[in-house]
Amino acid sequence: EIAEKLNGILAAHGPRSTALVGYALSSSLGEKPLAASWMALMGTQYYFNPAGLEFMGVFWSHGKAIGHQGHFTAPDEEHSDVFVLWGCNAYVSHQMRRARSTIREMSENPDQKLIVIDPRLSESARMADMHVMLRPGTDSLLIRALIALILKEGWQHQDYLDEHVKDFDAVKHWFTGIDIEKSLEVCGIPYATAYELGKIMTTKIWSLHQDLGIYMGRHNTLSSYLLIILMCVCGTFLVPGGTIVPDNFALNRSTNEDDPSVWRSTETNRFPVIATFPDGILPAEIMTEKEGRIRAVITSLSNPVRSFPDANAQEEAFRKLELLVCIDCCMTETAQLADYVLPGKTGYESHDFGVFQYSYPEVYCGLKRPVLEPVGERREDSDIVVAIADAMGIIPDIPDSLYDAANNKSRMEYFAELMAFMKENPSYMPGILMITAKTLGKAMGSTMKSTLWTAFMTNPNMPALTARAGFASVDDAFQAVLDHPEGVMVGLGDTTKTFDKITHEDKKVHLYLDVIDEYIKNITPEKEAADLLPTEEYPLIMSAGTHADGGVNGVMRNPQSYQHRNPCTFLMNPADGAKYGIKDGQLIQVSTKAGSVELYAEYTYRASAGYALMPHHYGFTAGGRTYGAAVNKLTSADHLDAITGNPIWRYVPCRVKAI
């Protein structure tokens, strides 16, 4: 039925009528390449996933500077003199090996420095050698002022700029003529602090871990771009011990909005980054009356009615769809609106893998194994994806020889048969993951296994990576993953060729862009001071979402998690409580231009005065009861970054009222 309806919508309205949503969590990314294969076979480019909430600005910036959006950077913190966390609380969010031990060791090591640049007193900031507590929303202005200060003092690493940067002279005017002292005053940073920070950054090898404070902050794309320039000025970009591009066992996609074959969205004229559209535009693209609107959505590993900006607009739009299919193990708020809910397995019952690498130069891989036997008719989400594509009749015809090789021959013999088949039928390449899923995946008993194996075997970088790690072949490295449920090192990067990750022909970092040249004119102390003035209607700033130890309970959705605690509270500084007449533990109403919710206030000094925090993942229903408040009832679908459309979730003006 689903295949028939999808084919009917595609035939009547073309590929723009259909979108995939989700298929990716940070630790469960095996479905993402399958989703890309399915999209290619359907002809659609409409894809919405968590990257459209977090990484649009940083991936776009790396694509422009390095040449490939998938070549994003990570810190080589183990070999750094200084580790900088900007808008990042890695002690809680992890995202690096041995996060808590590493941060503790750095804070106690007299030969290393830990610097945290964050408007709030986070767990990481409390252990830092230097906490630069900037005013919320001023990251771009601070980075611009810091670069201007470095150039004024003549501290820049000119040899690095001359050798590795194509066009620094073309961007120097962005950092001249700006009032440094006035800029720092607006940022709330003493000149002496900025001077010390600039001195450290230009005399030490430092690595950078930026996070959602940058990715979801004001001017989030510009901030990510300016941080690349700052690292170049300091000579630490793509340098061992600095911030490098780690190797990976899976290839990441890159999309260039200047390529005429890359879609722009029908209503909002937005472009994708790493083949992902900004999630905030989804309601507009469904609700538009223009031809080419989205009419059918298939979700997996996603609850956009709670996790995408503007929950009210998302729900209204999803009700308008002609077809909504949800692959899920829970009756989520999105699934409650669906025409079909297909029962997937939980992560405890299925194979899966993640592809984010925060290690260098080692490349690790782990295949997550089922630890529980499933009850009922549930199937791995990836199997359901393949089943729908197969029912649509869009998977290429597969010869019996491939089935035979999958069932009766070695994987290398199967690979030879597969490559011969693809050479004869190059147009089938977009569907290769579907082909291996139906053949090798069936023989292995898991689509995720065949997807991971295909990622290994089709990555042109893997032979060299696995050879340096001591494996005789790429397939041997894959076998090591099967043999080691705990994960294993499958590759080793070449630390002497860090600049090889640049895909520009001249192998240099490119910095000048017309769009940045135009945008940065507005990042002046005068304009920022005016824009940051609190309004009478919404005098408080809220961070919509925060990392917490409590886990991703919006995915777990187990009400018993809250039997003895209330993790969904409005975290506010005691000074703000006194200012607005709110007591610790009191029920309050929080309002923004998008809507209002009720929840309990909680005093904490982790929240700065004037800057409150509200967690995400809550406001879900189970057994007829709602648990916590949905923060995305407070966020707006048009509060997006001007360049890439990433939501501005770490700077949401609001007001609070005691109930």
XYZ file of C-alpha atoms in Angstrom:
659
model
C 0.000 0.000 0.000
C 2.720 2.449 0.958
C 4.720 1.732 -2.187
C 1.641 2.166 -4.355
C 0.772 5.496 -2.738
C 4.355 6.767 -2.944
C 4.590 5.825 -6.612
C 1.264 7.548 -7.250
C 2.379 10.798 -5.595
C 5.727 10.713 -7.394
C 4.048 10.073 -10.740
C 1.523 12.877 -10.251
C 3.739 15.532 -8.688
C 7.370 14.617 -9.349
C 10.252 13.903 -6.968
C 9.928 17.210 -5.095
C 6.707 15.868 -3.606
C 8.522 13.384 -1.338
C 10.901 13.863 1.592
C 12.749 11.626 4.029
C 13.097 12.778 7.634
C 15.533 11.372 10.196
C 17.457 8.138 9.486
C 20.283 9.396 11.692
C 21.122 9.660 15.365
C 24.679 10.356 16.484
C 25.218 6.731 17.542
C 22.899 5.178 14.940
C 23.917 6.361 11.502
C 23.731 3.129 9.550
C 20.408 4.081 8.007
C 21.667 7.380 6.616
C 23.541 5.962 3.603
C 20.576 3.664 2.899
C 18.287 6.692 2.989
C 20.568 8.460 0.505
C 20.409 5.431 -1.789
C 16.606 5.337 -1.539
C 16.373 9.054 -2.319
C 18.590 8.666 -5.377
C 16.379 5.863 -6.696
C 13.239 7.984 -6.146
C 14.895 11.084 -7.600
C 14.241 13.307 -4.575
C 16.755 15.555 -2.834
C 14.527 16.518 0.087
C 16.214 15.152 3.189
C 15.855 16.498 6.740
C 17.877 15.106 9.640
C 19.722 16.277 12.799
C 22.498 17.892 10.727
C 19.863 20.436 9.692
C 19.547 21.436 13.343
C 23.192 21.529 14.378
C 25.836 21.461 11.683
C 24.669 23.516 8.691
C 26.984 26.426 9.440
C 30.108 24.496 10.358
C 29.876 21.999 7.468
C 29.147 24.801 4.979
C 32.147 26.777 6.289
C 34.482 23.810 5.922
C 33.149 23.171 2.441
C 34.065 26.695 1.375
C 37.432 26.822 3.131
C 38.656 23.271 2.476
C 36.571 22.308 -0.553
C 34.507 19.447 0.906
C 31.722 19.762 3.477
C 32.352 16.284 4.823
C 35.912 17.183 5.814
C 34.985 18.757 9.135
C 37.594 19.320 11.805
C 38.118 17.909 15.275
C 40.719 18.687 17.945
C 43.988 16.799 18.217
C 43.716 17.472 21.947
C 46.150 14.743 22.967
C 49.032 16.634 21.328
C 47.875 20.195 22.087
C 49.502 22.687 24.426
C 46.105 24.307 24.864
C 42.619 22.838 24.453
C 39.881 25.373 23.688
C 36.214 24.548 24.262
C 34.097 27.231 22.560
C 30.372 27.038 23.261
C 31.068 23.514 24.430
C 30.611 21.581 27.665
C 32.522 18.432 26.725
C 32.606 17.199 30.321
C 28.891 16.474 29.924
C 28.473 16.084 26.157
C 31.608 13.908 25.724
C 32.253 13.766 21.909
C 35.874 12.845 22.502
C 37.741 9.868 23.873
C 37.861 9.684 27.666
C 36.200 13.105 27.823
C 35.961 13.449 31.587
C 39.389 12.007 32.310
C 40.972 14.125 29.572
C 39.430 17.363 30.841
C 40.399 16.598 34.432
C 43.963 15.749 33.404
C 44.308 18.924 31.344
C 43.012 21.091 34.166
C 45.580 19.555 36.530
C 48.531 19.398 34.124
C 50.856 22.427 34.527
C 52.134 21.903 30.974
C 48.684 22.135 29.368
C 45.939 24.724 29.470
C 42.194 24.270 29.279
C 40.337 27.357 28.039
C 36.539 27.519 27.973
C 34.748 30.302 26.106
C 31.123 30.161 27.172
C 28.551 32.576 28.612
C 27.691 30.172 31.404
C 29.526 28.466 34.241
C 29.349 24.947 32.859
C 30.929 21.850 34.384
C 33.839 22.232 31.940
C 34.202 25.948 32.672
C 34.523 25.284 36.390
C 37.648 23.199 35.734
C 39.209 25.530 33.160
C 42.487 27.389 33.593
C 40.783 30.289 31.836
C 37.042 30.879 31.495
C 36.167 33.629 29.032
C 32.577 34.390 30.041
C 31.310 36.343 27.061
C 27.874 37.903 26.769
C 25.372 35.511 25.156
C 25.149 35.981 21.396
C 28.415 37.875 20.911
C 30.634 35.055 19.598
C 31.059 36.508 16.087
C 31.895 39.954 17.415
C 34.427 38.497 19.861
C 36.150 36.388 17.177
C 36.328 39.381 14.844
C 37.782 41.569 17.601
C 40.258 38.858 18.609
C 41.571 38.503 15.035
C 41.766 42.302 14.752
C 43.764 42.443 17.991
C 46.192 39.764 16.790
C 46.781 41.592 13.503
C 47.171 44.926 15.283
C 49.859 43.450 17.543
C 51.569 41.687 14.628
C 51.199 38.267 16.241
C 49.809 36.482 13.175
C 51.697 33.467 11.797
C 52.569 35.021 8.460
C 54.630 32.055 7.264
C 51.591 29.806 7.681
C 49.317 32.300 5.903
C 51.768 32.670 3.013
C 52.190 28.908 2.571
C 48.728 27.506 3.256
C 46.153 30.261 2.627
C 45.191 31.418 -0.842
C 43.648 34.818 -0.186
C 44.293 36.197 3.282
C 45.041 39.647 1.882
C 41.511 39.706 0.461
C 39.944 39.261 3.917
C 42.275 41.419 6.022
C 39.967 44.419 5.651
C 37.317 42.504 7.644
C 39.527 43.015 10.705
C 40.831 46.535 10.204
C 39.018 49.705 11.155
C 36.894 47.941 13.779
C 36.877 49.392 17.297
C 38.444 46.541 19.265
C 37.902 48.037 22.712
C 34.259 48.886 22.010
C 33.698 45.397 20.570
C 35.096 43.750 23.702
C 32.980 46.022 25.869
C 29.830 44.832 24.061
C 31.011 41.223 24.536
C 31.525 41.821 28.251
C 35.205 40.849 28.012
C 37.980 42.950 29.613
C 40.660 44.064 27.151
C 43.344 42.428 29.305
C 41.539 39.068 29.059
C 41.318 39.274 25.266
C 44.973 40.343 25.093
C 46.049 37.335 27.181
C 43.870 35.001 25.117
C 45.312 36.307 21.848
C 48.843 35.949 23.177
C 48.240 32.332 24.217
C 46.629 31.455 20.886
C 49.547 32.815 18.885
C 52.356 31.357 20.988
C 50.962 27.874 21.728
C 49.648 24.989 19.647
C 45.952 24.895 20.445
C 43.106 22.729 19.304
C 39.448 23.669 19.188
C 36.264 21.844 20.052
C 33.290 24.021 19.209
C 29.793 22.820 19.941
C 26.153 23.866 20.042
C 26.893 27.209 21.668
C 28.460 28.122 18.324
C 26.469 25.835 16.025
C 23.095 27.094 17.298
C 24.054 30.608 18.389
C 23.496 34.001 16.788
C 25.309 34.342 13.452
C 26.170 30.640 13.786
C 27.484 30.214 10.240
C 29.628 33.351 10.421
C 31.036 32.284 13.797
C 32.071 28.894 12.379
C 33.672 30.625 9.397
C 35.530 33.175 11.526
C 36.905 30.418 13.760
C 38.569 28.879 10.697
C 40.178 32.251 9.966
C 41.272 32.579 13.608
C 42.952 29.169 13.465
C 44.705 30.122 10.210
C 45.917 33.410 11.682
C 47.306 31.465 14.651
C 48.832 28.754 12.425
C 46.935 25.845 14.031
C 44.432 24.871 11.310
C 45.079 21.357 9.913
C 48.302 21.162 11.942
C 49.077 18.172 14.215
C 48.361 19.234 17.761
C 45.916 21.785 16.402
C 42.541 21.252 14.779
C 42.629 18.647 12.037
C 40.340 16.664 9.744
C 40.229 13.109 11.096
C 39.982 10.134 8.779
C 36.826 8.051 8.625
C 35.769 4.621 7.445
C 32.680 6.074 5.734
C 32.586 8.785 3.086
C 30.663 11.946 3.920
C 28.666 13.748 1.243
C 29.231 17.314 0.086
C 26.742 19.515 -1.748
C 27.573 22.824 -3.397
C 24.672 25.258 -3.649
C 26.284 26.833 -6.723
C 25.860 23.557 -8.612
C 22.693 23.940 -10.752
C 21.832 20.279 -10.150
C 21.470 20.922 -6.402
C 17.924 21.846 -5.433
C 16.786 25.003 -3.734
C 13.655 24.591 -1.636
C 10.439 25.638 -3.363
C 9.037 28.126 -0.847
C 12.052 29.338 1.155
C 14.791 29.091 -1.496
C 17.128 27.346 0.955
C 19.920 24.995 -0.099
C 21.174 21.734 1.450
C 24.469 21.208 3.281
C 25.934 17.676 3.218
C 22.748 16.865 1.263
C 20.567 17.939 4.218
C 18.077 20.808 4.140
C 17.561 23.015 7.218
C 14.848 21.416 9.335
C 13.181 24.706 10.206
C 11.905 25.154 6.645
C 9.890 21.924 6.584
C 6.516 23.470 7.578
C 6.796 26.142 4.883
C 7.712 23.561 2.236
C 4.659 21.451 3.149
C 2.207 24.340 3.539
C 3.154 26.236 0.369
C 0.580 26.413 -2.413
C 3.309 26.365 -5.055
C 3.740 23.370 -7.324
C 6.571 21.300 -5.937
C 5.374 21.293 -2.333
C 6.172 18.298 -0.124
C 3.181 15.947 -0.026
C 4.660 12.699 1.342
C 7.079 12.202 4.264
C 8.653 8.994 5.547
C 10.356 9.277 8.938
C 12.699 6.970 10.806
C 14.629 7.621 14.014
C 12.927 10.990 14.184
C 10.091 12.820 15.915
C 10.057 16.150 14.045
C 6.851 17.325 15.718
C 8.921 17.627 18.922
C 12.528 17.885 17.753
C 12.290 20.409 14.885
C 11.802 24.177 15.347
C 8.270 25.405 16.065
C 6.371 22.314 17.218
C 3.025 23.970 16.533
C 3.912 24.783 12.912
C 5.388 21.315 12.392
C 2.207 19.647 13.655
C -0.036 21.814 11.473
C 2.094 21.026 8.417
C 2.248 17.284 9.080
C -1.555 17.173 9.282
C -1.683 18.539 5.726
C 0.458 15.771 4.209
C -1.144 13.378 1.761
C 0.999 10.540 3.118
C 2.920 10.263 6.389
C 4.750 7.032 7.209
C 6.656 6.620 10.482
C 9.138 3.840 11.163
C 9.390 3.785 14.939
C 9.323 1.629 18.043
C 7.183 4.187 19.929
C 3.906 5.984 19.303
C 5.598 9.381 19.138
C 3.810 12.688 18.638
C 4.691 12.445 14.940
C 3.543 8.830 14.708
C 0.191 9.828 16.202
C -0.391 11.896 13.048
C 0.790 9.186 10.645
C -1.187 7.199 8.082
C 1.093 4.210 8.717
C 3.303 3.343 11.679
C 5.755 0.577 10.858
C 7.171 -1.098 13.988
C 10.943 -0.848 14.016
C 13.295 -2.330 16.570
C 14.867 -0.487 19.440
C 18.609 0.049 19.420
C 18.880 -2.796 21.934
C 17.420 -5.234 19.401
C 19.282 -4.317 16.216
C 22.665 -3.851 14.588
C 23.873 -0.316 13.941
C 26.955 1.885 13.828
C 28.041 5.518 14.107
C 30.423 7.351 11.794
C 31.435 10.472 13.726
C 35.156 10.224 14.469
C 36.595 12.282 17.303
C 39.912 10.457 17.372
C 43.161 11.126 15.568
C 45.093 9.590 13.930
C 43.395 6.292 14.819
C 40.166 5.336 13.069
C 37.846 3.254 15.229
C 34.735 1.327 14.301
C 32.209 -0.612 16.316
C 29.198 -2.546 15.108
C 26.518 -2.282 17.765
C 25.006 -5.711 18.458
C 21.513 -6.727 19.557
C 21.376 -7.492 23.273
C 17.649 -8.247 23.509
C 15.448 -10.584 21.508
C 12.656 -8.608 19.837
C 9.040 -9.327 20.708
C 6.392 -9.391 17.973
C 6.762 -8.470 14.344
C 9.245 -5.620 14.604
C 12.056 -5.431 12.036
C 15.267 -3.437 11.799
C 14.420 0.024 10.484
C 16.878 -0.454 7.629
C 15.124 -3.660 6.552
C 11.843 -1.751 6.376
C 13.482 0.929 4.214
C 14.725 -1.716 1.782
C 11.324 -3.440 1.789
C 9.477 -0.251 0.796
C 12.010 0.548 -1.936
C 11.705 -3.021 -3.206
C 7.901 -2.840 -3.208
C 8.142 0.395 -5.214
C 10.024 -1.529 -7.901
C 12.924 0.921 -7.982
C 15.760 -1.386 -6.897
C 17.682 -2.557 -9.992
C 17.245 -6.169 -11.099
C 19.862 -8.334 -9.419
C 21.357 -11.363 -11.229
C 21.248 -14.796 -9.602
C 25.042 -14.856 -9.606
C 25.139 -12.140 -6.942
C 22.718 -14.035 -4.707
C 24.799 -17.155 -5.199
C 28.043 -15.341 -4.383
C 26.499 -13.813 -1.254
C 25.307 -17.189 0.039
C 28.016 -19.561 -1.113
C 31.272 -17.647 -1.639
C 33.668 -15.513 0.381
C 33.025 -11.783 0.756
C 35.973 -10.982 -1.523
C 34.581 -13.278 -4.226
C 31.224 -11.596 -3.761
C 32.931 -8.195 -4.078
C 34.487 -9.220 -7.408
C 31.038 -10.263 -8.688
C 29.515 -7.016 -7.383
C 32.126 -4.797 -9.032
C 31.788 -6.636 -12.334
C 28.021 -6.121 -12.184
C 28.389 -2.424 -11.367
C 30.913 -1.943 -14.162
C 28.402 -3.379 -16.621
C 25.629 -1.205 -15.136
C 27.169 2.080 -13.908
C 23.717 3.691 -13.685
C 22.944 1.269 -10.835
C 25.623 2.785 -8.579
C 23.135 4.996 -6.643
C 21.351 1.807 -5.616
C 24.418 -0.204 -4.600
C 23.473 -0.258 -0.912
C 20.036 -1.600 -1.778
C 21.665 -4.276 -3.959
C 24.093 -5.375 -1.240
C 21.277 -5.270 1.338
C 19.122 -7.685 -0.685
C 22.011 -10.055 -1.339
C 24.848 -9.898 1.188
C 22.668 -8.358 3.881
C 20.195 -11.215 3.654
C 23.033 -13.747 3.799
C 24.572 -11.981 6.827
C 21.229 -11.680 8.572
C 21.487 -7.884 8.865
C 21.153 -5.014 6.427
C 23.317 -2.924 8.749
C 26.176 -5.412 8.411
C 26.091 -5.237 4.623
C 25.815 -1.432 4.718
C 28.906 -1.164 6.919
C 30.820 -3.626 4.730
C 29.860 -1.675 1.590
C 31.002 1.577 3.244
C 34.367 -0.048 3.988
C 34.834 -1.548 0.538
C 33.785 1.502 -1.516
C 35.798 4.104 0.421
C 38.919 4.772 -1.694
C 40.847 5.872 1.409
C 40.364 2.619 3.297
C 43.126 0.498 1.676
C 45.827 2.905 2.861
C 44.174 3.458 6.268
C 43.761 -0.247 7.007
C 47.263 -1.093 5.712
C 48.829 1.397 8.145
C 46.797 -0.250 10.912
C 48.337 -3.622 10.015
C 45.531 -5.283 8.058
C 46.231 -7.250 4.887
C 42.983 -6.063 3.283
C 39.956 -3.861 3.888
C 37.831 -6.982 4.296
C 40.165 -8.171 7.061
C 39.542 -4.901 8.877
C 35.805 -5.479 8.536
C 36.235 -8.975 9.945
C 38.009 -7.452 12.935
C 34.894 -5.350 13.567
C 32.770 -8.506 13.533
C 35.224 -10.187 15.912
C 35.307 -7.282 18.390
C 31.893 -6.284 19.772
C 33.621 -3.613 21.864
C 34.946 -1.873 18.732
C 38.382 -1.917 17.175
C 40.904 0.336 15.452
C 40.466 -0.291 11.728
C 42.680 2.433 10.288
C 45.535 4.808 10.937
C 45.816 8.241 9.360
C 48.985 9.741 7.908
C 50.005 12.526 10.277
C 52.422 13.957 7.695
C 49.661 14.746 5.186
C 47.064 16.690 7.146
C 46.724 19.303 4.399
C 45.776 16.589 1.900
C 42.219 16.872 3.233
C 41.960 20.134 1.273
C 40.212 19.308 -2.000
C 40.802 22.651 -3.731
C 43.160 22.133 -6.676
C 45.762 24.500 -5.237
C 45.689 22.629 -1.879
C 45.274 25.913 -0.034
C 42.658 27.169 2.403
C 40.269 29.591 0.672
C 38.887 32.349 2.894
C 37.259 35.080 0.805
C 33.541 34.810 0.024
C 31.205 37.526 -1.226
C 28.446 36.383 1.124
C 30.760 36.695 4.152
C 32.092 40.019 2.893
C 28.546 41.370 2.859
C 27.415 39.733 6.111
C 30.351 40.784 8.267
C 29.631 44.472 7.642
C 26.820 44.129 10.189
C 29.049 42.682 12.920
C 30.070 46.011 14.433
C 30.024 46.946 18.113
C 27.444 49.651 17.440
C 24.988 47.418 15.574
C 25.492 44.435 17.853
C 24.977 46.580 20.958
C 21.675 47.797 19.515
C 20.547 44.321 18.387
C 21.373 42.764 21.760
C 19.325 45.206 23.807
C 16.601 43.261 25.632
C 13.046 44.193 24.737
C 10.311 44.976 27.197
C 8.209 42.115 25.828
C 10.994 39.470 25.925
C 13.690 40.653 28.369
C 15.326 37.259 29.083
C 17.422 35.078 26.759
C 16.888 31.327 26.759
C 18.963 28.451 25.460
C 16.471 26.064 23.851
C 18.152 22.791 24.753
C 21.131 21.774 26.833
C 23.336 18.721 27.135
C 22.596 16.719 30.263
C 23.658 13.510 31.961
C 20.089 12.260 31.852
C 20.345 10.799 28.357
C 18.216 11.217 25.261
C 14.924 10.515 26.962
C 12.902 11.740 24.012
C 14.109 8.592 22.265
C 13.863 6.347 25.316
C 10.389 7.697 26.234
C 10.194 5.714 29.463
C 8.010 7.546 32.017
C 9.614 5.586 34.850
C 12.778 7.611 34.178
C 10.976 10.505 35.906
C 9.542 8.600 38.856
C 12.023 10.096 41.327
C 13.248 13.207 39.502
C 12.139 16.043 37.286
C 14.803 16.684 34.626
C 12.602 19.133 32.705
C 12.989 22.392 34.612
C 13.688 25.989 33.615
C 17.232 26.609 34.827
C 17.716 30.224 35.842
C 20.171 32.286 37.801
C 18.969 33.224 41.300
C 19.437 36.914 40.417
C 16.893 36.523 37.611
C 14.545 34.749 39.994
C 14.655 37.727 42.339
C 14.311 40.162 39.428
C 11.175 38.527 38.036
C 9.620 37.484 41.363
C 10.093 33.750 40.831
C 11.004 31.362 43.634
C 13.133 28.236 43.296
C 10.833 25.318 42.418
C 7.875 27.519 41.494
C 5.613 26.738 38.542
C 6.129 29.375 35.848
C 4.957 30.262 32.381
C 7.651 30.796 29.732
C 6.581 32.667 26.603
C 8.201 33.558 23.275
C 6.773 34.882 20.026
C 6.121 31.244 19.027
C 4.096 30.160 22.084
C 3.984 29.449 25.816
C 4.633 26.454 28.089
C 4.465 25.793 31.813
C 7.194 24.132 33.863
C 9.029 24.525 37.167
C 11.863 26.960 37.782
C 15.158 25.717 39.182
C 17.837 28.031 40.563
C 21.391 27.305 39.428
C 24.614 29.223 38.937
C 25.219 27.180 35.778
C 22.863 29.720 34.215
C 24.281 33.208 33.825
C 22.267 36.231 34.880
C 19.991 37.063 31.949
C 20.550 33.670 30.285
C 18.295 30.736 31.187
C 18.372 27.117 30.029
C 15.546 24.762 29.110
C 16.186 21.131 28.112
C 14.979 19.529 24.885
C 13.545 15.997 24.385
C 10.561 16.555 26.699
C 6.877 17.334 26.310
C 6.183 13.775 25.122
C 3.027 11.820 25.822
C 2.711 8.289 27.159
C -0.384 6.603 28.558
C -2.403 9.762 28.113
C -0.039 11.874 30.210
C 2.453 14.509 29.057
C 5.918 14.472 30.648
C 7.761 17.748 30.830
C 7.358 20.699 28.478
C 8.239 20.789 24.787
C 10.886 23.454 24.258
C 10.083 23.611 20.542
C 6.691 25.063 21.344
C 8.833 28.116 22.156
C 11.118 28.127 19.111
C 10.205 29.687 15.796
C 10.510 28.184 12.328
C 11.756 31.520 10.983
C 14.396 32.155 13.680
C 17.101 30.746 11.407
C 20.634 31.676 10.410
C 20.580 33.994 7.411
C 23.235 32.075 5.457
C 22.486 28.372 5.995
C 19.176 28.219 7.875
C 20.500 26.525 10.995
C 18.118 27.338 13.881
C 19.232 29.922 16.416
C 18.347 27.802 19.437
C 20.958 29.131 21.845
C 19.537 32.661 21.730
C 15.755 32.715 22.111
C 14.253 35.899 23.614
C 11.576 35.033 26.190
C 9.687 36.247 29.230
C 8.815 34.416 32.419
C 5.865 34.792 34.757
C 5.190 33.162 38.108
C 2.049 31.049 38.327
